[in-house]
PDB file of N, CA and C in Angstrom:
ATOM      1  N   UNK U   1      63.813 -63.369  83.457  1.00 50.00           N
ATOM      2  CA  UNK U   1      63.925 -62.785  82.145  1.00 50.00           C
ATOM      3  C   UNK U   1      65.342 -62.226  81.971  1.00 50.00           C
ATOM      4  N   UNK U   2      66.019 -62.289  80.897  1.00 51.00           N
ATOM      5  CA  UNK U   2      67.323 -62.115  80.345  1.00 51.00           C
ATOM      6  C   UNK U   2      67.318 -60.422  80.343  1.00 51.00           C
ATOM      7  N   UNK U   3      68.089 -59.931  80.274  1.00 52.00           N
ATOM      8  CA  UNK U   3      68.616 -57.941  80.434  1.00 52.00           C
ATOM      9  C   UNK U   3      68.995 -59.035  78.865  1.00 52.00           C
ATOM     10  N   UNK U   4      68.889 -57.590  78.261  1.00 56.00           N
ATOM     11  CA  UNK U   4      69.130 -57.445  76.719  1.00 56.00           C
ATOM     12  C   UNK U   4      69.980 -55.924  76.619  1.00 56.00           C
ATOM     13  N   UNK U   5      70.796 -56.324  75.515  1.00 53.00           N
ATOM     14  CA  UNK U   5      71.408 -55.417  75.159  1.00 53.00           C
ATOM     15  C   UNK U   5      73.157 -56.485  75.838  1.00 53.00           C
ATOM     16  N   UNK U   6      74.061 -55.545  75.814  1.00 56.00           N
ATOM     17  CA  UNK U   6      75.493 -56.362  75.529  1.00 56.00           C
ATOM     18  C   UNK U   6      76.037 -56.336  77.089  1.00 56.00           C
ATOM     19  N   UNK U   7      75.885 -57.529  77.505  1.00 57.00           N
ATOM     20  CA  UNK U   7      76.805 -57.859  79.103  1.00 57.00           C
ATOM     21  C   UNK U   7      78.002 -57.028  79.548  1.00 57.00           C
ATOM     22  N   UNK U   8      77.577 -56.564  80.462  1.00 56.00           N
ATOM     23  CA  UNK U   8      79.076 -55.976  81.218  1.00 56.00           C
ATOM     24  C   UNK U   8      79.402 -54.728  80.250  1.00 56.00           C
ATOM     25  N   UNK U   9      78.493 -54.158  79.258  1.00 55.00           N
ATOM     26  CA  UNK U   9      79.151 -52.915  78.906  1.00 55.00           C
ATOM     27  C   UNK U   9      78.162 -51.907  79.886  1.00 55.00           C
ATOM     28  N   UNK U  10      77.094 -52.083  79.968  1.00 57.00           N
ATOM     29  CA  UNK U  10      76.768 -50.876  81.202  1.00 57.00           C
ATOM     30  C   UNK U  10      76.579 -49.646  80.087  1.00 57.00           C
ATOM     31  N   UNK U  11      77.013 -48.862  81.014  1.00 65.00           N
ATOM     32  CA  UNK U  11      76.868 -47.292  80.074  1.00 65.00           C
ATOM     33  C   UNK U  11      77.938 -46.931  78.808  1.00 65.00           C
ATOM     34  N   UNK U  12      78.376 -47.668  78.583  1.00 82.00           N
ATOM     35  CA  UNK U  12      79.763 -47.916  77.931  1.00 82.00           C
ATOM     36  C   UNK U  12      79.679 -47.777  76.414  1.00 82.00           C
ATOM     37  N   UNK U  13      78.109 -47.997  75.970  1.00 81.00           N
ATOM     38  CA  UNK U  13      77.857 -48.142  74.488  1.00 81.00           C
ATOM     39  C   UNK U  13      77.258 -46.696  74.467  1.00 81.00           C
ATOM     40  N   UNK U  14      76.902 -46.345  75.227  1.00 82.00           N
ATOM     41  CA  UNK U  14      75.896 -44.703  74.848  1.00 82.00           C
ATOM     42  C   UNK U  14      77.570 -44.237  74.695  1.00 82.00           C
ATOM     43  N   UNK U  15      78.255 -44.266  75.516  1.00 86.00           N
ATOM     44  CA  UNK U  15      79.487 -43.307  76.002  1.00 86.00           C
ATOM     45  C   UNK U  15      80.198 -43.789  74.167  1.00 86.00           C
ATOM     46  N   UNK U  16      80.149 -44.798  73.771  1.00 84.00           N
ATOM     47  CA  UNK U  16      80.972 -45.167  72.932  1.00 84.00           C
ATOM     48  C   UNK U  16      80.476 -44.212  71.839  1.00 84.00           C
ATOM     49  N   UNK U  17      78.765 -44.433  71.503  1.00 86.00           N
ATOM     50  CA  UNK U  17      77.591 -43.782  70.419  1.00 86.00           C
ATOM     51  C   UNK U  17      78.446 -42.624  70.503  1.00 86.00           C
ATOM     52  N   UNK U  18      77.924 -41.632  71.353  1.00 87.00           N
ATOM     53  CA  UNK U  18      78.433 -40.175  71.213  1.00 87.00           C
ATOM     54  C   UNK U  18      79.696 -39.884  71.321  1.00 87.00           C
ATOM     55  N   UNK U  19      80.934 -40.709  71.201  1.00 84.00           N
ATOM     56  CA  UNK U  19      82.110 -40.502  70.917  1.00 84.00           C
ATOM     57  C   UNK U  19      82.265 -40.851  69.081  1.00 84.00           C
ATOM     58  N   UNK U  20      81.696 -41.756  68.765  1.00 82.00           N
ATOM     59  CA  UNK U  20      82.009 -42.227  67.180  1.00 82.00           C
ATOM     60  C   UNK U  20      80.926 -41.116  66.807  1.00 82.00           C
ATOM     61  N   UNK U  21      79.761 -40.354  67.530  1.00 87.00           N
ATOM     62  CA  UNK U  21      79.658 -38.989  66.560  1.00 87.00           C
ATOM     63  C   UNK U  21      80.186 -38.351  66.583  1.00 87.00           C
ATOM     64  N   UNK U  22      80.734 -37.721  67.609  1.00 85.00           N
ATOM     65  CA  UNK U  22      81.645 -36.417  67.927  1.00 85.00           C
ATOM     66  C   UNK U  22      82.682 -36.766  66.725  1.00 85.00           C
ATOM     67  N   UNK U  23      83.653 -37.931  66.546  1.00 81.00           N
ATOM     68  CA  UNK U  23      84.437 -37.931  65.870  1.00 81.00           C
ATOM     69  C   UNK U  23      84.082 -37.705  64.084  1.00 81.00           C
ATOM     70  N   UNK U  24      82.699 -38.074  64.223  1.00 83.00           N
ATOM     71  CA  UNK U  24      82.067 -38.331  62.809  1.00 83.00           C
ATOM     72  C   UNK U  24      81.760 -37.080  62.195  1.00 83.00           C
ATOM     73  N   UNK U  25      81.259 -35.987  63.677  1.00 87.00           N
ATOM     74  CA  UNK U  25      81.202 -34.270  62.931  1.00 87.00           C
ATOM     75  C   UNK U  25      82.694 -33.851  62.882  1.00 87.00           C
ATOM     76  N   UNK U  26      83.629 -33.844  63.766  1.00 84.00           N
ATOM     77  CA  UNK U  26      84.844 -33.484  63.260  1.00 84.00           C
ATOM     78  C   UNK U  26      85.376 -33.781  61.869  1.00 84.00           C
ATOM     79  N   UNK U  27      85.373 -35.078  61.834  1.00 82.00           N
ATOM     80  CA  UNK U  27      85.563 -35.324  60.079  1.00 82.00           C
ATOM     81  C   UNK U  27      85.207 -35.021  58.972  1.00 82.00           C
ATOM     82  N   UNK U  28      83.684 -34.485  59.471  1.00 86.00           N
ATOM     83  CA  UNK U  28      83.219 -33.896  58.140  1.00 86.00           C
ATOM     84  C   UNK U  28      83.602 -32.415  57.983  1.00 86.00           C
ATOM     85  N   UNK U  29      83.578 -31.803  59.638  1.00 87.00           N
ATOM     86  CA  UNK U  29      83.813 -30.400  59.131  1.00 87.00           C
ATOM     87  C   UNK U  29      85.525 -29.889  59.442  1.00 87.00           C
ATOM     88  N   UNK U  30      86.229 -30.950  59.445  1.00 86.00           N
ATOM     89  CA  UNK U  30      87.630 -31.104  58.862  1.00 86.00           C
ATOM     90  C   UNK U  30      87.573 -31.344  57.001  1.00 86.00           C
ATOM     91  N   UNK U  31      86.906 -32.396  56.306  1.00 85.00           N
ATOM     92  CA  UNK U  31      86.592 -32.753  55.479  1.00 85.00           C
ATOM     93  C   UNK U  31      86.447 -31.439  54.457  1.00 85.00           C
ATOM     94  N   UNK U  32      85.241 -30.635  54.891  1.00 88.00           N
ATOM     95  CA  UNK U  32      85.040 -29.318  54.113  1.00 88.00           C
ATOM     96  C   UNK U  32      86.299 -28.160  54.426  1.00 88.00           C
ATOM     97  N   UNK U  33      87.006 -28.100  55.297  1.00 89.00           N
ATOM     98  CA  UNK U  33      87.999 -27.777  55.402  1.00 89.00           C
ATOM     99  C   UNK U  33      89.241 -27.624  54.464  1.00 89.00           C
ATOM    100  N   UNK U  34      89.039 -29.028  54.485  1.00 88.00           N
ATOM    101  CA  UNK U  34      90.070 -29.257  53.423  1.00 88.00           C
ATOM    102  C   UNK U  34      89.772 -29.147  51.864  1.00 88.00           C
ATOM    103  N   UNK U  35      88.883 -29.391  51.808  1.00 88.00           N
ATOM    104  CA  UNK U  35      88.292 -29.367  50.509  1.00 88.00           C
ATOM    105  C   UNK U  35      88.106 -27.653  49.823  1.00 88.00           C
ATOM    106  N   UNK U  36      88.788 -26.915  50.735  1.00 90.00           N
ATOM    107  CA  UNK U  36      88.878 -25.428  50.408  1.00 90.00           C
ATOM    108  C   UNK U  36      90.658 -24.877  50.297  1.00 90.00           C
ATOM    109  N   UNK U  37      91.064 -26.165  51.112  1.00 93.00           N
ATOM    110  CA  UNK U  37      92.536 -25.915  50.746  1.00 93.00           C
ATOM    111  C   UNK U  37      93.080 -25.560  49.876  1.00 93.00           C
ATOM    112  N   UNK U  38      94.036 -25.400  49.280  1.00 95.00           N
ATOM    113  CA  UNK U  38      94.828 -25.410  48.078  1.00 95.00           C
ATOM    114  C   UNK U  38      96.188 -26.014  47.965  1.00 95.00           C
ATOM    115  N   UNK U  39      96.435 -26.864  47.244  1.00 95.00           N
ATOM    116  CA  UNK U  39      97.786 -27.536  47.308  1.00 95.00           C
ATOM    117  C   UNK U  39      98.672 -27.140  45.806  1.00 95.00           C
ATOM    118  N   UNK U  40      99.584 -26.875  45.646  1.00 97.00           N
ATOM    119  CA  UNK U  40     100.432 -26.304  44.432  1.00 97.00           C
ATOM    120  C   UNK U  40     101.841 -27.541  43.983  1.00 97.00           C
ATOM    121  N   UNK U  41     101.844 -28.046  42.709  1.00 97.00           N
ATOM    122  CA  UNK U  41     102.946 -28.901  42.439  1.00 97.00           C
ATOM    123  C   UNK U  41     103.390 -28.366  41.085  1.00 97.00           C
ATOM    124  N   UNK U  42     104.692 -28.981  40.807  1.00 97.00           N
ATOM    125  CA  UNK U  42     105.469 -28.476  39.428  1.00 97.00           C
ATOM    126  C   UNK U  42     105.952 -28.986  38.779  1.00 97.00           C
ATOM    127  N   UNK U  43     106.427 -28.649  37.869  1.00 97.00           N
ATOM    128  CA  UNK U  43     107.024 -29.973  36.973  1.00 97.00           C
ATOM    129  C   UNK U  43     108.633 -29.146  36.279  1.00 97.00           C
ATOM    130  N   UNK U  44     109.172 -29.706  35.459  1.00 96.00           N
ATOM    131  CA  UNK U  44     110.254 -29.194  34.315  1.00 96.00           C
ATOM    132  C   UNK U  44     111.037 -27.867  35.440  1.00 96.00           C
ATOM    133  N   UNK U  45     111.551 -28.358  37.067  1.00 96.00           N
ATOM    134  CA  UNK U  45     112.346 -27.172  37.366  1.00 96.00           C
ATOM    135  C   UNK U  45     111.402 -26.224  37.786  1.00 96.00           C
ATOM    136  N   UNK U  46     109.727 -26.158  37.877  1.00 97.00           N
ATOM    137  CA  UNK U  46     109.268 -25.137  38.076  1.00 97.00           C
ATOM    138  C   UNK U  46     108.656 -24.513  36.837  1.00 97.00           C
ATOM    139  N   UNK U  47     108.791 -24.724  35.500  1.00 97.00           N
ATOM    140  CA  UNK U  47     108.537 -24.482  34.099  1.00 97.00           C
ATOM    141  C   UNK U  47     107.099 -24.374  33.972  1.00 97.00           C
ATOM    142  N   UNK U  48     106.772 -25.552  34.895  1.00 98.00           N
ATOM    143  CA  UNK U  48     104.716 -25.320  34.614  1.00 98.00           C
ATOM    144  C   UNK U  48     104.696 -25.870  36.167  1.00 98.00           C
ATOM    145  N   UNK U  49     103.642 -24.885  36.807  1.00 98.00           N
ATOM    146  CA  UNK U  49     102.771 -25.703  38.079  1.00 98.00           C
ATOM    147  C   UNK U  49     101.521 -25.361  38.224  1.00 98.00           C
ATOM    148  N   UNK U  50     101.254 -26.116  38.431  1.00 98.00           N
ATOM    149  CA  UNK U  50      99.397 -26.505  39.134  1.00 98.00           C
ATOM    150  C   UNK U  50      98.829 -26.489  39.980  1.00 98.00           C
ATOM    151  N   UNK U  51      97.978 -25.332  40.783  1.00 97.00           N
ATOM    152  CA  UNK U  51      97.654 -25.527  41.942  1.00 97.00           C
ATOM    153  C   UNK U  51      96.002 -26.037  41.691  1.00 97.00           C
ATOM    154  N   UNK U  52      95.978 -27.330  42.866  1.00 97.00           N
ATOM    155  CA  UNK U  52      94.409 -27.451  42.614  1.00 97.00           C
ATOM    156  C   UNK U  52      93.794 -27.470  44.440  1.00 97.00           C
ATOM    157  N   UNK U  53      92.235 -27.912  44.546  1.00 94.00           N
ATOM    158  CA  UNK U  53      91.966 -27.891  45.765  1.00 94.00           C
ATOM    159  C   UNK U  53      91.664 -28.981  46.397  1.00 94.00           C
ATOM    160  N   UNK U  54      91.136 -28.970  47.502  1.00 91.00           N
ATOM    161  CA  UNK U  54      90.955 -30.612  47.776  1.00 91.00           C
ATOM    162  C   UNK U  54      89.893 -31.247  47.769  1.00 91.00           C
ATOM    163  N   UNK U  55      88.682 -30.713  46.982  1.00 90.00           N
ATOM    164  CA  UNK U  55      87.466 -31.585  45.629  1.00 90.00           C
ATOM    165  C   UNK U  55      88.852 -31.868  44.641  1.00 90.00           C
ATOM    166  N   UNK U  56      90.016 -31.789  44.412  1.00 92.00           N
ATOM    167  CA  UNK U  56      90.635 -31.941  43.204  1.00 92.00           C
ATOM    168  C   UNK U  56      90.221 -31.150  41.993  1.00 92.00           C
ATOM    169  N   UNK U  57      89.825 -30.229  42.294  1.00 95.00           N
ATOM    170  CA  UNK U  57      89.765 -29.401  41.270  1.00 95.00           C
ATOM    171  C   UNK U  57      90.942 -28.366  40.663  1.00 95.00           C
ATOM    172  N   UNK U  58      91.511 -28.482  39.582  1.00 96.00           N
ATOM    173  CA  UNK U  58      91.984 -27.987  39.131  1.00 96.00           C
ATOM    174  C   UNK U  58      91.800 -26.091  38.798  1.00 96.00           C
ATOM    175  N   UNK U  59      92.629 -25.167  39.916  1.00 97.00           N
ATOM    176  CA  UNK U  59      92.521 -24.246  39.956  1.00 97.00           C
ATOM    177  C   UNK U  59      93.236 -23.245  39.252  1.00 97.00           C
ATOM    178  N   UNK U  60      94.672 -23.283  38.793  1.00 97.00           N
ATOM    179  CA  UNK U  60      95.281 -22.684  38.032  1.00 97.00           C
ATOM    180  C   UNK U  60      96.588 -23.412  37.525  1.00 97.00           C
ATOM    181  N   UNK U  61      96.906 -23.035  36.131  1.00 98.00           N
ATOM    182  CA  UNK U  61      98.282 -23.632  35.442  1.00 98.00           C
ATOM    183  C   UNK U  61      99.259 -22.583  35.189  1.00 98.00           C
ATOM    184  N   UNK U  62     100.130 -22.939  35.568  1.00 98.00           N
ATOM    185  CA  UNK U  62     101.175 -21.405  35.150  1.00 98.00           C
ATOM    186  C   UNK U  62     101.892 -22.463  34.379  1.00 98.00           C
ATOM    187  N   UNK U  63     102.236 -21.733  32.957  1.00 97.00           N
ATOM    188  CA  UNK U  63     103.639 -22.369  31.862  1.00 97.00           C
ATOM    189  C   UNK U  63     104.825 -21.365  32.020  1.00 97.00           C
ATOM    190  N   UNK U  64     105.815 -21.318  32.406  1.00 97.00           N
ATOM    191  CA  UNK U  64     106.644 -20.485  31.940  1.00 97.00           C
ATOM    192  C   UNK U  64     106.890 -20.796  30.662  1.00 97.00           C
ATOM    193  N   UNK U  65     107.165 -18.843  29.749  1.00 96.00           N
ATOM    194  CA  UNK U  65     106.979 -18.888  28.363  1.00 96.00           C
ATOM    195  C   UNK U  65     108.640 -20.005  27.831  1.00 96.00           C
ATOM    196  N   UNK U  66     109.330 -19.913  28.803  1.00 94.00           N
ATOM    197  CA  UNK U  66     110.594 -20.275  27.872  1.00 94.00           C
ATOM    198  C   UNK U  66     110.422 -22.190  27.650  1.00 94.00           C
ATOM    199  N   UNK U  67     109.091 -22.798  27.988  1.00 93.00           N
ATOM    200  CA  UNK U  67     109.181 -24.048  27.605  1.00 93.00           C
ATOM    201  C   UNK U  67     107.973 -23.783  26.508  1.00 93.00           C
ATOM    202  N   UNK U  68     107.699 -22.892  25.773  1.00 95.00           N
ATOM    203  CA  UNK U  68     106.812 -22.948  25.001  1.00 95.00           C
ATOM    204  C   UNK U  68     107.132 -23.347  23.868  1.00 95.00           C
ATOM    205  N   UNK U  69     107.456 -24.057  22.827  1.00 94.00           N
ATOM    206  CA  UNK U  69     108.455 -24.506  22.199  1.00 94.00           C
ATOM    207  C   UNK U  69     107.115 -25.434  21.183  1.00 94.00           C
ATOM    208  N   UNK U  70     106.751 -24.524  19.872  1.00 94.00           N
ATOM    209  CA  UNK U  70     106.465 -25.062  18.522  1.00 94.00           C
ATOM    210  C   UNK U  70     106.453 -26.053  18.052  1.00 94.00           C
ATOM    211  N   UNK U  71     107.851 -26.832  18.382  1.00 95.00           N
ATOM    212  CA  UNK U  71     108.615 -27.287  17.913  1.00 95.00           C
ATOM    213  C   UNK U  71     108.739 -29.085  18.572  1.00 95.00           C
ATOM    214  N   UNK U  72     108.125 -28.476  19.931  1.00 95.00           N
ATOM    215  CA  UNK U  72     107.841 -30.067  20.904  1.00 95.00           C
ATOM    216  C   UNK U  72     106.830 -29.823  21.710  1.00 95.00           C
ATOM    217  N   UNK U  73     105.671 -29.499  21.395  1.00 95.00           N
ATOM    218  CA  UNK U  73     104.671 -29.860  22.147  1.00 95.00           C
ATOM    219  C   UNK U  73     104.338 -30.505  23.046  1.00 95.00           C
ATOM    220  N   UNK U  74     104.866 -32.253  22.590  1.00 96.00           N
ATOM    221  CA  UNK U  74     105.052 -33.104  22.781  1.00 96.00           C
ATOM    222  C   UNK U  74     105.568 -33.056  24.952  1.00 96.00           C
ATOM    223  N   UNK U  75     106.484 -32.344  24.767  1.00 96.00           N
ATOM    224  CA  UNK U  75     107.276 -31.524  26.212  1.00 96.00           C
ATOM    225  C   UNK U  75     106.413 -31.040  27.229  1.00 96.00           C
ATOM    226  N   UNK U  76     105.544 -30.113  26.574  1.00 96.00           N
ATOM    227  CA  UNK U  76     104.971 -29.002  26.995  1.00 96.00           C
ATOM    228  C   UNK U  76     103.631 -29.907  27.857  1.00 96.00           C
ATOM    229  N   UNK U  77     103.260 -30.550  27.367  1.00 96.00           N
ATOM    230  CA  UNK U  77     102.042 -31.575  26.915  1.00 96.00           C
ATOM    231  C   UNK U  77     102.274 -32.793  27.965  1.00 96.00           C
ATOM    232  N   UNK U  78     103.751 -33.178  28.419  1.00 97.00           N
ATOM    233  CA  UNK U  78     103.679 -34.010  29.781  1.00 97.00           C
ATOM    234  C   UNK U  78     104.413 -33.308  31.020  1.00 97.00           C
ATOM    235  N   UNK U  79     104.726 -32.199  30.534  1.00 97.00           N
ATOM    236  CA  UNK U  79     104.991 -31.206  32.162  1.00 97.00           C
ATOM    237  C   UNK U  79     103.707 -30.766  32.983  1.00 97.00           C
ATOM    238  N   UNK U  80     102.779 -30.222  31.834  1.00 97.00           N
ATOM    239  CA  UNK U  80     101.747 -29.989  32.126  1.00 97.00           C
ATOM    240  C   UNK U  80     100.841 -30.907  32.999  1.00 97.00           C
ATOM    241  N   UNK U  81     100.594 -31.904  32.140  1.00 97.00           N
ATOM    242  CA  UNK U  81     100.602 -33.738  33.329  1.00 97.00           C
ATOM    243  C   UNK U  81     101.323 -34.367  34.009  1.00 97.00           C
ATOM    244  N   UNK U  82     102.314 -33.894  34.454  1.00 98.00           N
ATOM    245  CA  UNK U  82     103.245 -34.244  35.657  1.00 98.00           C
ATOM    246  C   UNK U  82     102.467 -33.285  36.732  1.00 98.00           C
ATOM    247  N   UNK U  83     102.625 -32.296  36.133  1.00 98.00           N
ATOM    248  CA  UNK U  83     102.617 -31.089  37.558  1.00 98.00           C
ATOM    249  C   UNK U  83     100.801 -31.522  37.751  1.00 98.00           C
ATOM    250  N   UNK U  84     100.388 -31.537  36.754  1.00 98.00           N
ATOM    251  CA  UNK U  84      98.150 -32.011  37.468  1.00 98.00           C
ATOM    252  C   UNK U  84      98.388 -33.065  37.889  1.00 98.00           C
ATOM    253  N   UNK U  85      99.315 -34.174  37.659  1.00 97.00           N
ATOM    254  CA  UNK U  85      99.483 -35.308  38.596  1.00 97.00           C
ATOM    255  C   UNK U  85      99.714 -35.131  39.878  1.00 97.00           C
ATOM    256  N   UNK U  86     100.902 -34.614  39.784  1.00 97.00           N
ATOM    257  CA  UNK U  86     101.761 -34.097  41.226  1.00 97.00           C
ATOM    258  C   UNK U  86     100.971 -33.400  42.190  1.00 97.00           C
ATOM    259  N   UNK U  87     100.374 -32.568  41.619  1.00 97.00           N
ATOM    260  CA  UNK U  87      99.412 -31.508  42.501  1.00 97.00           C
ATOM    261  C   UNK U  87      97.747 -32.910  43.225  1.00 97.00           C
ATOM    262  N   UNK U  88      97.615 -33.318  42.413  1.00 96.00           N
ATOM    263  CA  UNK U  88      96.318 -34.321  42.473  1.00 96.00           C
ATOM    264  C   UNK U  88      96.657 -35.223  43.659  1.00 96.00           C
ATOM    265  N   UNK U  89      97.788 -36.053  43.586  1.00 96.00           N
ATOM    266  CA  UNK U  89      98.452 -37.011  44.614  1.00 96.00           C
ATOM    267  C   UNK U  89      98.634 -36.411  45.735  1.00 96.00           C
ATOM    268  N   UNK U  90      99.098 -34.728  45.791  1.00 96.00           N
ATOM    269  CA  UNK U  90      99.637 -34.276  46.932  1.00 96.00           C
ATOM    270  C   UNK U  90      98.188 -34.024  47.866  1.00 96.00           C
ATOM    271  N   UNK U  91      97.382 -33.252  46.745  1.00 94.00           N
ATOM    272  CA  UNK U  91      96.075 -33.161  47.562  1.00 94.00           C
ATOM    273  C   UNK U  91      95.629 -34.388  48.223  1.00 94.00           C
ATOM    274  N   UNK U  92      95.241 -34.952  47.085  1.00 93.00           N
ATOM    275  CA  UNK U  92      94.836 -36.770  48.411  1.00 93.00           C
ATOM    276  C   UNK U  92      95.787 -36.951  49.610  1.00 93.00           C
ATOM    277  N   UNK U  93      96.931 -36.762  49.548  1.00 93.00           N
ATOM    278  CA  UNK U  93      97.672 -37.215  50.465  1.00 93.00           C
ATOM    279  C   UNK U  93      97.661 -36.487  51.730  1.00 93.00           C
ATOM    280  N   UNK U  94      96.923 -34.861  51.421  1.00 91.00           N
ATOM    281  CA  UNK U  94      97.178 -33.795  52.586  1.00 91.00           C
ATOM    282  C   UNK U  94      95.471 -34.290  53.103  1.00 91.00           C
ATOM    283  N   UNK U  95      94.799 -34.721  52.353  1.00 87.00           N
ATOM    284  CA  UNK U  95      93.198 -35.281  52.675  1.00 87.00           C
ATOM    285  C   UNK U  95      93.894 -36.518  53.913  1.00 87.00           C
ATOM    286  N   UNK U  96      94.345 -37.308  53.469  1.00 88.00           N
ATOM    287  CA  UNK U  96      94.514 -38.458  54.229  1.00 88.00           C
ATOM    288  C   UNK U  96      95.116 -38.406  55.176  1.00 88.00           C
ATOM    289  N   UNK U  97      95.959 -37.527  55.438  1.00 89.00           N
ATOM    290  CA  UNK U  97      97.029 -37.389  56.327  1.00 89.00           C
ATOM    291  C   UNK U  97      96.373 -36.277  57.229  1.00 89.00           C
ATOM    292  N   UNK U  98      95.743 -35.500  57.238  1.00 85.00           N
ATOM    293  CA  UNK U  98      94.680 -34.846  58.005  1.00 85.00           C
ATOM    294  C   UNK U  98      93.445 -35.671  58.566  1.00 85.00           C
ATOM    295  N   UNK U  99      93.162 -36.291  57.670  1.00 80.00           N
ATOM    296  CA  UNK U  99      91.998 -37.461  58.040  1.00 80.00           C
ATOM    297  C   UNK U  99      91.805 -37.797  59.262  1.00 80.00           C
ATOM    298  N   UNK U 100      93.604 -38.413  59.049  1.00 84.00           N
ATOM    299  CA  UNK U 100      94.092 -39.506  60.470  1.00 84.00           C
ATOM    300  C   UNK U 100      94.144 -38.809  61.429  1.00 84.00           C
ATOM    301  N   UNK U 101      94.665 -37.845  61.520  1.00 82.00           N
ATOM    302  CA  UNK U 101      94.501 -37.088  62.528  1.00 82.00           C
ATOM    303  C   UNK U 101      93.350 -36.916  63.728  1.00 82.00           C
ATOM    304  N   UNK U 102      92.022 -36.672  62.868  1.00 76.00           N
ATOM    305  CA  UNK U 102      90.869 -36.997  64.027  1.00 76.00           C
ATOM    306  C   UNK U 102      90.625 -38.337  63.732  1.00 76.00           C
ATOM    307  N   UNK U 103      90.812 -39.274  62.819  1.00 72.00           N
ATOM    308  CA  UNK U 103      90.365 -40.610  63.050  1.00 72.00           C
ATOM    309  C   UNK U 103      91.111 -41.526  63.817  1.00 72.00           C
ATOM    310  N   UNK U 104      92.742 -40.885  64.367  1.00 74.00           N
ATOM    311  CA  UNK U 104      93.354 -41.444  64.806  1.00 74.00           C
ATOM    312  C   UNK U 104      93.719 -42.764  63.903  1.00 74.00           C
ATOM    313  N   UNK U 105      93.575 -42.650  62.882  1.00 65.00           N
ATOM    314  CA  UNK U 105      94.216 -43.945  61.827  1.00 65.00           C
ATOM    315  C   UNK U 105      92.852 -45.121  61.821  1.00 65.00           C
ATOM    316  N   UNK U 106      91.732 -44.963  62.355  1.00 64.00           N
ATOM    317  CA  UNK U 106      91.099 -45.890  61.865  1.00 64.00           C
ATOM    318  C   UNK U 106      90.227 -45.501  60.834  1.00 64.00           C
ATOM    319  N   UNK U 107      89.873 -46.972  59.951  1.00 61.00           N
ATOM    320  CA  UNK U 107      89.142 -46.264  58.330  1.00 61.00           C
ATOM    321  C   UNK U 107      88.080 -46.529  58.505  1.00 61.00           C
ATOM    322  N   UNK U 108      87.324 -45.619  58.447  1.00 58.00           N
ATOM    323  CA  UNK U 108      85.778 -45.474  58.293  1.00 58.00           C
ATOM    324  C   UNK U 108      85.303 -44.902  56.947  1.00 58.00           C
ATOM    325  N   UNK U 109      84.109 -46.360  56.767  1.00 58.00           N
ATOM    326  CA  UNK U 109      83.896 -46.870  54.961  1.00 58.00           C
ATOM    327  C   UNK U 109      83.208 -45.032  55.048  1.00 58.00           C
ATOM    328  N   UNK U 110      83.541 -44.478  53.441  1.00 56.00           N
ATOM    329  CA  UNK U 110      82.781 -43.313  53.322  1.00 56.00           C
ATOM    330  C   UNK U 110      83.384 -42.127  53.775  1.00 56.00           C
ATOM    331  N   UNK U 111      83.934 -41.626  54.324  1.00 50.00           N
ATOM    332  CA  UNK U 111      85.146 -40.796  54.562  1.00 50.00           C
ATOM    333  C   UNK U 111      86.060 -40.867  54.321  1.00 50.00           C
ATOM    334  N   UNK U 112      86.755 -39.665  53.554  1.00 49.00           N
ATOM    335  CA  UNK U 112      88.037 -39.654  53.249  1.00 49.00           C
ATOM    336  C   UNK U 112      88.546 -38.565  53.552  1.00 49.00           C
TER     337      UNK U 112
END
């Protein structure tokens, strides 16, 4: 009768199992970690910035008054969306770049 299960790995797959969990709770409770962070970006010189967290939630906008301007909204209206851009990208990027860290760079579907 044939041994079942995978030739020549031996104990090698349990050892493997409880290493891809260990790594799998680190990630998550790195994951919530981060997701409490706070990352801050700006726009116009510093004129407006945005700090949000790492759900991407948008936590606070500061305008400085001297771009407040009647007159161009228009201004006011894509500093404001530069800096929630800026802040949004940076967060993903401090997600991902922490990620790797315990994943050691490999992507596992469902984690980020």
């Amino acid at each position: 009768m044939a041994k079942r299960g995978f030739p020549g790995m031996g104990g090698n797959m349990g050892n493997m199992m409880k290493q891809m969990q260990k790594v799998q709770k680190q990630m998550e409770e790195m994951q919530a970690q981060l997701e409490e962070a706070e990352v801050e970006a700006s726009s116009g010189g510093g004129a407006v910035s945005c700090k949000v967290n790492g759900k991407k939630q948008v936590l606070e906008i500061k305008i400085d008054e001297s771009v407040v301007d009647p007159e161009d909204v228009d201004m006011l209206e894509d500093l404001v969306m530069a800096a929630v851009n800026a802040a949004l990208t940076d967060a993903e990027e401090m997600m991902e770049k922490e990620m790797k860290k315990v994943t050691g760079g490999m992507n596992i579907p469902g984690l980020s």
